[in-house]
Amino acid sequence: MKEGKNQALKTRDEIAEEFKWDLSDIYESDEKWTQEFKEAENRLPEMQDYKGKLANSADQLLNGLNLSMELSRLLERLYNYAARKSDEDTANNSYQAMRARIQGLFSKFSSSISFMVPEIIQIPTDKLNSFIEEKEELKLYQHYLDDIMRQKEHYLSPEEEKIIALASEITQGPENIFGMINNADMSFPTIKGEDGEEIEVSHGRYIELLKNDNRHIRRDAFKAYYSSYQELKNTIATTLSSNIKSDIFYTRVRNYNNSLEASLAGNNIPVDVYNNLIDTVSNNLDTMYSYVDLRKSVLEVSDLHMYDLYTPIVKDIEMKISYDEAQDIILQALKPLGEEYLKVIKESFESSWIDVYENKGKRSGAYSSSCYDAHPYILLNYNNDIDNLFTLAHELGHAMHSYYSNQEQPYIYANYSIFVAEVASTVNEALLMQYLLKTTDDENKRKYILNHHLEQFRGTVYRQTMFAEFEKLIHEIAEQGEALTTDILSQSYHQLNEKYYGENIVIDEEIDVEWARIPHFYYNFYVYQYATGFSAAITLSQKILKEGQEAIDKYLNFLKGGSSDYPIELLKGAGVDMTKPEAIEKALDLFSDLVAEMKELL
């Protein structure tokens, strides 16, 4: 990669409109948002009309549930607009304030409905069933009510639930603080390019720089990037520690054994699923060590460093893919999912669902965000390479899952569980990979694509499982009453890198502070689902390609399922049982096969 001489990031205004999302599908203007915010704020007290009365009659229960859903839907729309606006430029104080206002209102809403679950739990089962029989409209809430009763022992009195709800705005603080540090306040040094030009390191450019053929650029970018985290590591350690203390607070007040159990309980996921992932991957690290050895051999370096993990091991191949080309490739790759699926993908490209390029102050990374009263939105920081092609396919998978769930489910069941959130995105990626391998005749390009697939496995199965083990470990340390100092966090992270990558790579001291840059550590045991979702998706994509329409129909029904059933059951309906290790083992077997194939080709 050769950077041009002028590499300052563009401002938001300098990005062409065709590459920006159009938020007017949520609200026409900031003024309209403000008007509806005030309406929502004024309506919150209506919830108090049902306090202490939900058990009185089927009508009171139904009307209380309906109002809570109506207000939740309204607040979700308000939040989506404010959050998308603030992510366009995290240094824009006006939109940061807007986001803070709606977060505050969400906290008040949580407080206003905090009486509901405790009251419902106090309704005798026979009486609750009679309400449902009496009032046909209550049948909509059957699964929701069953789920509440399942967790009965972990709910407290109405007064205690109100206190917990009031605490939410405070306990969100660590994540919000980290977001501002990482996206708005943090700056990175410049490094010298191949021709001596200054290159400004950024979140969006970092991985691209690590792919550079020039090892000095890789090393300098690596050191420059982590130097900024080294300077702030004590602050970020305190922020992360505070976030974990929030997790422990909720764990203890809700009477769970530990934070992991508390996190998984909401989606009815057995703790064994989490531990099984770590154990299964830990028992299959030899293939990862073999891949590290292959990388070291092909790169012909005496010592392989962490900054050598991203550069392609197939040299003299440059697969630059423009955004326009990426759209065409994805439409071809996803043809196995049918015309209905492709029609919506085309709409996302043509109707400004996607914010494409990086600009100064824009939130880093990529995501898809769902809004029930509008189409999904996708944020990218697109660079013209194969990784960004896969990122686009990935986020479109999320968007399609949201689109189908929103279309087919009532609001209460539209948001799918985070446990299945990474399945649709990874099915898209798996189909894209198969398409590229099938249509690429050039042997060098094939090796390049295989290299990318190997990196997907490394990054999604092995790396995310390492993250999951780190997250479990630091929660356990905190739960035992030990302080999560910078030294403990860095030492623990270093040891896990040694475990997952083996002896034939230098675990550079800079990587010890990588924990400081991972936003997902603030999401309460989220990352393991990348690995489980990837494993499930590999199985599903193979079924789609081999079994045809029957497998496609089951898969689309899964996408349309939202949260109408527990995620484990929804996946079983699609054809994958994640309570067993087979899916993870199949994914790891495929990784082993790919490493062996790459060795032969090279």
mmCIF file of N, CA and C in Angstrom, residues 349-456:
data_model
loop_
_atom_site.group_PDB
_atom_site.id
_atom_site.type_symbol
_atom_site.label_atom_id
_atom_site.label_comp_id
_atom_site.label_asym_id
_atom_site.label_seq_id
_atom_site.Cartn_x
_atom_site.Cartn_y
_atom_site.Cartn_z
ATOM 1 N N PHE A 349 -28.315 -0.719 -1.192
ATOM 2 C CA PHE A 349 -27.293 -0.004 -1.958
ATOM 3 C C PHE A 349 -27.847 1.280 -2.579
ATOM 4 N N GLU A 350 -29.088 1.214 -3.024
ATOM 5 C CA GLU A 350 -29.653 2.303 -3.821
ATOM 6 C C GLU A 350 -30.400 3.352 -3.004
ATOM 7 N N SER A 351 -30.694 3.050 -1.735
ATOM 8 C CA SER A 351 -31.574 3.935 -0.959
ATOM 9 C C SER A 351 -30.920 4.523 0.279
ATOM 10 N N SER A 352 -29.603 4.667 0.237
ATOM 11 C CA SER A 352 -28.853 5.378 1.290
ATOM 12 C C SER A 352 -29.025 4.771 2.676
ATOM 13 N N TRP A 353 -28.898 3.451 2.730
ATOM 14 C CA TRP A 353 -28.885 2.786 4.033
ATOM 15 C C TRP A 353 -27.478 2.796 4.640
ATOM 16 N N ILE A 354 -26.458 3.070 3.816
ATOM 17 C CA ILE A 354 -25.066 2.801 4.189
ATOM 18 C C ILE A 354 -24.241 4.082 4.214
ATOM 19 N N ASP A 355 -23.487 4.274 5.302
ATOM 20 C CA ASP A 355 -22.533 5.376 5.411
ATOM 21 C C ASP A 355 -21.153 4.789 5.154
ATOM 22 N N VAL A 356 -20.553 5.138 4.025
ATOM 23 C CA VAL A 356 -19.486 4.313 3.446
ATOM 24 C C VAL A 356 -18.086 4.641 3.956
ATOM 25 N N TYR A 357 -17.659 5.901 3.866
ATOM 26 C CA TYR A 357 -16.245 6.212 4.042
ATOM 27 C C TYR A 357 -15.934 6.877 5.381
ATOM 28 N N GLU A 358 -14.680 6.742 5.795
ATOM 29 C CA GLU A 358 -14.212 7.369 7.027
ATOM 30 C C GLU A 358 -14.156 8.884 6.850
ATOM 31 N N ASN A 359 -14.528 9.608 7.892
ATOM 32 C CA ASN A 359 -14.284 11.049 7.940
ATOM 33 C C ASN A 359 -13.793 11.418 9.334
ATOM 34 N N LYS A 360 -13.258 12.580 9.447
ATOM 35 C CA LYS A 360 -12.676 13.011 10.719
ATOM 36 C C LYS A 360 -13.750 12.988 11.810
ATOM 37 N N GLY A 361 -13.453 12.318 12.899
ATOM 38 C CA GLY A 361 -14.381 12.252 14.025
ATOM 39 C C GLY A 361 -15.408 11.138 13.942
ATOM 40 N N LYS A 362 -15.496 10.468 12.788
ATOM 41 C CA LYS A 362 -16.493 9.408 12.639
ATOM 42 C C LYS A 362 -16.162 8.223 13.528
ATOM 43 N N ARG A 363 -17.188 7.584 14.035
ATOM 44 C CA ARG A 363 -16.988 6.395 14.866
ATOM 45 C C ARG A 363 -16.208 5.349 14.089
ATOM 46 N N SER A 364 -15.271 4.705 14.762
ATOM 47 C CA SER A 364 -14.442 3.712 14.090
ATOM 48 C C SER A 364 -15.209 2.420 13.869
ATOM 49 N N GLY A 365 -14.640 1.533 13.056
ATOM 50 C CA GLY A 365 -15.215 0.205 12.861
ATOM 51 C C GLY A 365 -16.384 0.185 11.901
ATOM 52 N N ALA A 366 -17.244 -0.793 12.120
ATOM 53 C CA ALA A 366 -18.421 -0.970 11.273
ATOM 54 C C ALA A 366 -19.523 -1.603 12.093
ATOM 55 N N TYR A 367 -20.765 -1.296 11.748
ATOM 56 C CA TYR A 367 -21.899 -1.931 12.418
ATOM 57 C C TYR A 367 -23.146 -1.807 11.568
ATOM 58 N N SER A 368 -24.141 -2.604 11.914
ATOM 59 C CA SER A 368 -25.490 -2.439 11.391
ATOM 60 C C SER A 368 -26.397 -2.139 12.566
ATOM 61 N N SER A 369 -27.284 -1.195 12.393
ATOM 62 C CA SER A 369 -28.201 -0.815 13.466
ATOM 63 C C SER A 369 -29.642 -0.922 12.975
ATOM 64 N N SER A 370 -30.470 -1.546 13.808
ATOM 65 C CA SER A 370 -31.865 -1.764 13.434
ATOM 66 C C SER A 370 -32.777 -0.707 14.043
ATOM 67 N N CYS A 371 -33.745 -0.265 13.281
ATOM 68 C CA CYS A 371 -34.804 0.612 13.785
ATOM 69 C C CYS A 371 -36.133 0.061 13.275
ATOM 70 N N TYR A 372 -37.031 -0.295 14.176
ATOM 71 C CA TYR A 372 -38.263 -0.971 13.791
ATOM 72 C C TYR A 372 -39.113 -0.135 12.837
ATOM 73 N N ASP A 373 -39.070 1.176 12.987
ATOM 74 C CA ASP A 373 -39.906 2.064 12.169
ATOM 75 C C ASP A 373 -39.177 2.614 10.945
ATOM 76 N N ALA A 374 -38.019 2.072 10.659
ATOM 77 C CA ALA A 374 -37.295 2.429 9.438
ATOM 78 C C ALA A 374 -36.469 1.210 9.032
ATOM 79 N N HIS A 375 -35.803 1.308 7.914
ATOM 80 C CA HIS A 375 -34.927 0.217 7.491
ATOM 81 C C HIS A 375 -33.670 0.216 8.345
ATOM 82 N N PRO A 376 -32.875 -0.856 8.316
ATOM 83 C CA PRO A 376 -31.593 -0.861 9.030
ATOM 84 C C PRO A 376 -30.618 0.139 8.409
ATOM 85 N N TYR A 377 -29.638 0.544 9.221
ATOM 86 C CA TYR A 377 -28.557 1.412 8.751
ATOM 87 C C TYR A 377 -27.221 0.720 8.986
ATOM 88 N N ILE A 378 -26.276 0.974 8.064
ATOM 89 C CA ILE A 378 -24.951 0.363 8.153
ATOM 90 C C ILE A 378 -23.895 1.455 8.170
ATOM 91 N N LEU A 379 -23.001 1.406 9.150
ATOM 92 C CA LEU A 379 -21.848 2.290 9.197
ATOM 93 C C LEU A 379 -20.619 1.503 8.775
ATOM 94 N N LEU A 380 -19.870 2.059 7.818
ATOM 95 C CA LEU A 380 -18.599 1.502 7.377
ATOM 96 C C LEU A 380 -17.511 2.567 7.496
ATOM 97 N N ASN A 381 -16.262 2.118 7.419
ATOM 98 C CA ASN A 381 -15.125 3.010 7.157
ATOM 99 C C ASN A 381 -14.354 2.339 6.022
ATOM 100 N N TYR A 382 -14.960 2.379 4.823
ATOM 101 C CA TYR A 382 -14.537 1.512 3.726
ATOM 102 C C TYR A 382 -13.184 1.911 3.153
ATOM 103 N N ASN A 383 -12.283 0.905 3.105
ATOM 104 C CA ASN A 383 -11.041 0.998 2.336
ATOM 105 C C ASN A 383 -11.137 -0.023 1.210
ATOM 106 N N ASN A 384 -10.468 0.237 0.115
ATOM 107 C CA ASN A 384 -10.657 -0.577 -1.089
ATOM 108 C C ASN A 384 -9.864 -1.885 -1.061
ATOM 109 N N ASP A 385 -10.273 -2.812 -0.202
ATOM 110 C CA ASP A 385 -9.564 -4.082 -0.155
ATOM 111 C C ASP A 385 -10.531 -5.220 0.153
ATOM 112 N N ILE A 386 -9.997 -6.431 0.149
ATOM 113 C CA ILE A 386 -10.844 -7.613 0.312
ATOM 114 C C ILE A 386 -11.446 -7.689 1.711
ATOM 115 N N ASP A 387 -10.724 -7.214 2.723
ATOM 116 C CA ASP A 387 -11.277 -7.223 4.077
ATOM 117 C C ASP A 387 -12.544 -6.374 4.151
ATOM 118 N N ASN A 388 -12.511 -5.223 3.503
ATOM 119 C CA ASN A 388 -13.672 -4.339 3.535
ATOM 120 C C ASN A 388 -14.816 -4.890 2.691
ATOM 121 N N LEU A 389 -14.495 -5.651 1.658
ATOM 122 C CA LEU A 389 -15.532 -6.375 0.914
ATOM 123 C C LEU A 389 -16.269 -7.322 1.861
ATOM 124 N N PHE A 390 -15.509 -8.059 2.647
ATOM 125 C CA PHE A 390 -16.123 -8.992 3.583
ATOM 126 C C PHE A 390 -16.858 -8.261 4.712
ATOM 127 N N THR A 391 -16.330 -7.126 5.128
ATOM 128 C CA THR A 391 -17.027 -6.333 6.153
ATOM 129 C C THR A 391 -18.394 -5.882 5.647
ATOM 130 N N LEU A 392 -18.454 -5.441 4.393
ATOM 131 C CA LEU A 392 -19.730 -5.026 3.809
ATOM 132 C C LEU A 392 -20.704 -6.200 3.777
ATOM 133 N N ALA A 393 -20.234 -7.372 3.331
ATOM 134 C CA ALA A 393 -21.095 -8.549 3.303
ATOM 135 C C ALA A 393 -21.572 -8.902 4.712
ATOM 136 N N HIS A 394 -20.658 -8.795 5.662
ATOM 137 C CA HIS A 394 -20.959 -9.099 7.064
ATOM 138 C C HIS A 394 -22.077 -8.204 7.605
ATOM 139 N N GLU A 395 -21.909 -6.898 7.444
ATOM 140 C CA GLU A 395 -22.907 -5.962 7.979
ATOM 141 C C GLU A 395 -24.237 -6.074 7.233
ATOM 142 N N LEU A 396 -24.192 -6.412 5.961
ATOM 143 C CA LEU A 396 -25.443 -6.656 5.230
ATOM 144 C C LEU A 396 -26.180 -7.856 5.795
ATOM 145 N N GLY A 397 -25.439 -8.864 6.279
ATOM 146 C CA GLY A 397 -26.087 -10.003 6.936
ATOM 147 C C GLY A 397 -26.843 -9.569 8.170
ATOM 148 N N HIS A 398 -26.210 -8.737 8.989
ATOM 149 C CA HIS A 398 -26.910 -8.178 10.153
ATOM 150 C C HIS A 398 -28.166 -7.423 9.717
ATOM 151 N N ALA A 399 -27.982 -6.586 8.704
ATOM 152 C CA ALA A 399 -29.098 -5.758 8.232
ATOM 153 C C ALA A 399 -30.255 -6.616 7.725
ATOM 154 N N MET A 400 -29.943 -7.678 7.006
ATOM 155 C CA MET A 400 -30.994 -8.550 6.483
ATOM 156 C C MET A 400 -31.713 -9.288 7.613
ATOM 157 N N HIS A 401 -30.967 -9.694 8.618
ATOM 158 C CA HIS A 401 -31.585 -10.337 9.780
ATOM 159 C C HIS A 401 -32.570 -9.367 10.435
ATOM 160 N N SER A 402 -32.136 -8.128 10.615
ATOM 161 C CA SER A 402 -33.014 -7.110 11.209
ATOM 162 C C SER A 402 -34.216 -6.822 10.313
ATOM 163 N N TYR A 403 -33.950 -6.703 9.022
ATOM 164 C CA TYR A 403 -35.027 -6.392 8.076
ATOM 165 C C TYR A 403 -36.111 -7.463 8.132
ATOM 166 N N TYR A 404 -35.719 -8.731 8.028
ATOM 167 C CA TYR A 404 -36.700 -9.814 8.033
ATOM 168 C C TYR A 404 -37.420 -9.914 9.370
ATOM 169 N N SER A 405 -36.694 -9.772 10.465
ATOM 170 C CA SER A 405 -37.332 -9.843 11.780
ATOM 171 C C SER A 405 -38.333 -8.707 11.968
ATOM 172 N N ASN A 406 -37.938 -7.501 11.548
ATOM 173 C CA ASN A 406 -38.845 -6.358 11.672
ATOM 174 C C ASN A 406 -40.081 -6.514 10.795
ATOM 175 N N GLN A 407 -39.900 -7.109 9.626
ATOM 176 C CA GLN A 407 -41.028 -7.301 8.711
ATOM 177 C C GLN A 407 -42.007 -8.353 9.224
ATOM 178 N N GLU A 408 -41.483 -9.421 9.822
ATOM 179 C CA GLU A 408 -42.299 -10.587 10.146
ATOM 180 C C GLU A 408 -42.776 -10.643 11.589
ATOM 181 N N GLN A 409 -42.101 -9.950 12.498
ATOM 182 C CA GLN A 409 -42.432 -10.056 13.916
ATOM 183 C C GLN A 409 -43.072 -8.773 14.441
ATOM 184 N N PRO A 410 -43.956 -8.899 15.423
ATOM 185 C CA PRO A 410 -44.423 -7.700 16.124
ATOM 186 C C PRO A 410 -43.260 -7.076 16.881
ATOM 187 N N TYR A 411 -43.412 -5.831 17.267
ATOM 188 C CA TYR A 411 -42.298 -5.107 17.882
ATOM 189 C C TYR A 411 -41.673 -5.871 19.040
ATOM 190 N N ILE A 412 -42.476 -6.482 19.872
ATOM 191 C CA ILE A 412 -41.956 -7.127 21.082
ATOM 192 C C ILE A 412 -40.969 -8.246 20.773
ATOM 193 N N TYR A 413 -41.082 -8.877 19.600
ATOM 194 C CA TYR A 413 -40.200 -9.987 19.248
ATOM 195 C C TYR A 413 -39.272 -9.672 18.067
ATOM 196 N N ALA A 414 -39.167 -8.417 17.696
ATOM 197 C CA ALA A 414 -38.404 -8.066 16.491
ATOM 198 C C ALA A 414 -36.898 -8.108 16.713
ATOM 199 N N ASN A 415 -36.454 -7.756 17.904
ATOM 200 C CA ASN A 415 -35.009 -7.726 18.154
ATOM 201 C C ASN A 415 -34.497 -9.123 18.468
ATOM 202 N N TYR A 416 -33.655 -9.652 17.605
ATOM 203 C CA TYR A 416 -33.125 -10.994 17.821
ATOM 204 C C TYR A 416 -32.038 -10.965 18.897
ATOM 205 N N SER A 417 -31.824 -12.123 19.492
ATOM 206 C CA SER A 417 -30.845 -12.283 20.560
ATOM 207 C C SER A 417 -29.428 -12.072 20.052
ATOM 208 N N ILE A 418 -28.563 -11.535 20.913
ATOM 209 C CA ILE A 418 -27.168 -11.364 20.517
ATOM 210 C C ILE A 418 -26.492 -12.711 20.283
ATOM 211 N N PHE A 419 -27.033 -13.788 20.845
ATOM 212 C CA PHE A 419 -26.421 -15.094 20.633
ATOM 213 C C PHE A 419 -26.465 -15.508 19.162
ATOM 214 N N VAL A 420 -27.515 -15.110 18.460
ATOM 215 C CA VAL A 420 -27.623 -15.450 17.035
ATOM 216 C C VAL A 420 -27.262 -14.269 16.137
ATOM 217 N N ALA A 421 -26.825 -13.162 16.746
ATOM 218 C CA ALA A 421 -26.604 -11.937 15.975
ATOM 219 C C ALA A 421 -25.517 -12.080 14.919
ATOM 220 N N GLU A 422 -24.527 -12.950 15.166
ATOM 221 C CA GLU A 422 -23.416 -13.069 14.220
ATOM 222 C C GLU A 422 -23.605 -14.192 13.197
ATOM 223 N N VAL A 423 -24.733 -14.870 13.247
ATOM 224 C CA VAL A 423 -24.936 -15.995 12.328
ATOM 225 C C VAL A 423 -25.196 -15.500 10.907
ATOM 226 N N ALA A 424 -26.173 -14.629 10.744
ATOM 227 C CA ALA A 424 -26.524 -14.153 9.402
ATOM 228 C C ALA A 424 -25.362 -13.425 8.739
ATOM 229 N N SER A 425 -24.635 -12.640 9.519
ATOM 230 C CA SER A 425 -23.499 -11.899 8.970
ATOM 231 C C SER A 425 -22.428 -12.854 8.454
ATOM 232 N N THR A 426 -22.213 -13.941 9.191
ATOM 233 C CA THR A 426 -21.148 -14.868 8.808
ATOM 234 C C THR A 426 -21.594 -15.817 7.701
ATOM 235 N N VAL A 427 -22.877 -16.132 7.614
ATOM 236 C CA VAL A 427 -23.375 -16.890 6.461
ATOM 237 C C VAL A 427 -23.085 -16.107 5.182
ATOM 238 N N ASN A 428 -23.337 -14.807 5.199
ATOM 239 C CA ASN A 428 -23.009 -13.977 4.037
ATOM 240 C C ASN A 428 -21.534 -14.079 3.686
ATOM 241 N N GLU A 429 -20.675 -13.995 4.703
ATOM 242 C CA GLU A 429 -19.235 -14.071 4.453
ATOM 243 C C GLU A 429 -18.833 -15.443 3.902
ATOM 244 N N ALA A 430 -19.422 -16.498 4.447
ATOM 245 C CA ALA A 430 -19.078 -17.850 3.995
ATOM 246 C C ALA A 430 -19.485 -18.061 2.541
ATOM 247 N N LEU A 431 -20.677 -17.544 2.178
ATOM 248 C CA LEU A 431 -21.119 -17.657 0.786
ATOM 249 C C LEU A 431 -20.243 -16.820 -0.142
ATOM 250 N N LEU A 432 -19.825 -15.666 0.330
ATOM 251 C CA LEU A 432 -18.917 -14.828 -0.449
ATOM 252 C C LEU A 432 -17.585 -15.548 -0.668
ATOM 253 N N MET A 433 -17.072 -16.184 0.381
ATOM 254 C CA MET A 433 -15.817 -16.917 0.250
ATOM 255 C C MET A 433 -15.933 -18.041 -0.780
ATOM 256 N N GLN A 434 -17.015 -18.814 -0.698
ATOM 257 C CA GLN A 434 -17.207 -19.911 -1.647
ATOM 258 C C GLN A 434 -17.304 -19.389 -3.075
ATOM 259 N N TYR A 435 -17.989 -18.261 -3.245
ATOM 260 C CA TYR A 435 -18.124 -17.660 -4.585
ATOM 261 C C TYR A 435 -16.765 -17.242 -5.133
ATOM 262 N N LEU A 436 -15.970 -16.598 -4.317
ATOM 263 C CA LEU A 436 -14.662 -16.130 -4.768
ATOM 264 C C LEU A 436 -13.748 -17.298 -5.133
ATOM 265 N N LEU A 437 -13.770 -18.339 -4.316
ATOM 266 C CA LEU A 437 -12.930 -19.504 -4.616
ATOM 267 C C LEU A 437 -13.388 -20.209 -5.901
ATOM 268 N N LYS A 438 -14.702 -20.223 -6.116
ATOM 269 C CA LYS A 438 -15.262 -20.893 -7.290
ATOM 270 C C LYS A 438 -14.981 -20.126 -8.577
ATOM 271 N N THR A 439 -14.937 -18.816 -8.509
ATOM 272 C CA THR A 439 -14.848 -17.991 -9.721
ATOM 273 C C THR A 439 -13.437 -17.472 -9.985
ATOM 274 N N THR A 440 -12.482 -17.827 -9.144
ATOM 275 C CA THR A 440 -11.116 -17.328 -9.307
ATOM 276 C C THR A 440 -10.242 -18.398 -9.937
ATOM 277 N N ASP A 441 -9.802 -18.157 -11.165
ATOM 278 C CA ASP A 441 -8.940 -19.109 -11.878
ATOM 279 C C ASP A 441 -7.464 -18.884 -11.580
ATOM 280 N N ASP A 442 -7.115 -17.640 -11.296
ATOM 281 C CA ASP A 442 -5.726 -17.289 -11.027
ATOM 282 C C ASP A 442 -5.269 -17.964 -9.734
ATOM 283 N N GLU A 443 -4.227 -18.828 -9.845
ATOM 284 C CA GLU A 443 -3.778 -19.590 -8.674
ATOM 285 C C GLU A 443 -3.278 -18.688 -7.563
ATOM 286 N N ASN A 444 -2.601 -17.607 -7.924
ATOM 287 C CA ASN A 444 -2.097 -16.683 -6.906
ATOM 288 C C ASN A 444 -3.230 -15.974 -6.172
ATOM 289 N N LYS A 445 -4.266 -15.603 -6.942
ATOM 290 C CA LYS A 445 -5.410 -14.967 -6.292
ATOM 291 C C LYS A 445 -6.144 -15.957 -5.392
ATOM 292 N N ARG A 446 -6.200 -17.207 -5.841
ATOM 293 C CA ARG A 446 -6.825 -18.238 -5.014
ATOM 294 C C ARG A 446 -6.084 -18.377 -3.683
ATOM 295 N N LYS A 447 -4.767 -18.377 -3.762
ATOM 296 C CA LYS A 447 -3.978 -18.451 -2.533
ATOM 297 C C LYS A 447 -4.238 -17.226 -1.652
ATOM 298 N N TYR A 448 -4.382 -16.084 -2.297
ATOM 299 C CA TYR A 448 -4.660 -14.844 -1.553
ATOM 300 C C TYR A 448 -5.999 -14.937 -0.829
ATOM 301 N N ILE A 449 -7.008 -15.473 -1.521
ATOM 302 C CA ILE A 449 -8.340 -15.607 -0.926
ATOM 303 C C ILE A 449 -8.315 -16.646 0.199
ATOM 304 N N LEU A 450 -7.595 -17.750 -0.015
ATOM 305 C CA LEU A 450 -7.445 -18.746 1.047
ATOM 306 C C LEU A 450 -6.776 -18.127 2.268
ATOM 307 N N ASN A 451 -5.789 -17.288 2.011
ATOM 308 C CA ASN A 451 -5.130 -16.587 3.107
ATOM 309 C C ASN A 451 -6.145 -15.747 3.888
ATOM 310 N N HIS A 452 -7.013 -15.080 3.149
ATOM 311 C CA HIS A 452 -8.039 -14.277 3.819
ATOM 312 C C HIS A 452 -8.959 -15.162 4.661
ATOM 313 N N HIS A 453 -9.355 -16.307 4.123
ATOM 314 C CA HIS A 453 -10.240 -17.227 4.843
ATOM 315 C C HIS A 453 -9.560 -17.731 6.118
ATOM 316 N N LEU A 454 -8.282 -18.045 6.011
ATOM 317 C CA LEU A 454 -7.529 -18.457 7.191
ATOM 318 C C LEU A 454 -7.526 -17.349 8.241
ATOM 319 N N GLU A 455 -7.395 -16.116 7.771
ATOM 320 C CA GLU A 455 -7.409 -14.984 8.702
ATOM 321 C C GLU A 455 -8.777 -14.798 9.347
ATOM 322 N N GLN A 456 -9.841 -15.107 8.590
ATOM 323 C CA GLN A 456 -11.173 -15.076 9.195
ATOM 324 C C GLN A 456 -11.259 -16.046 10.362
#
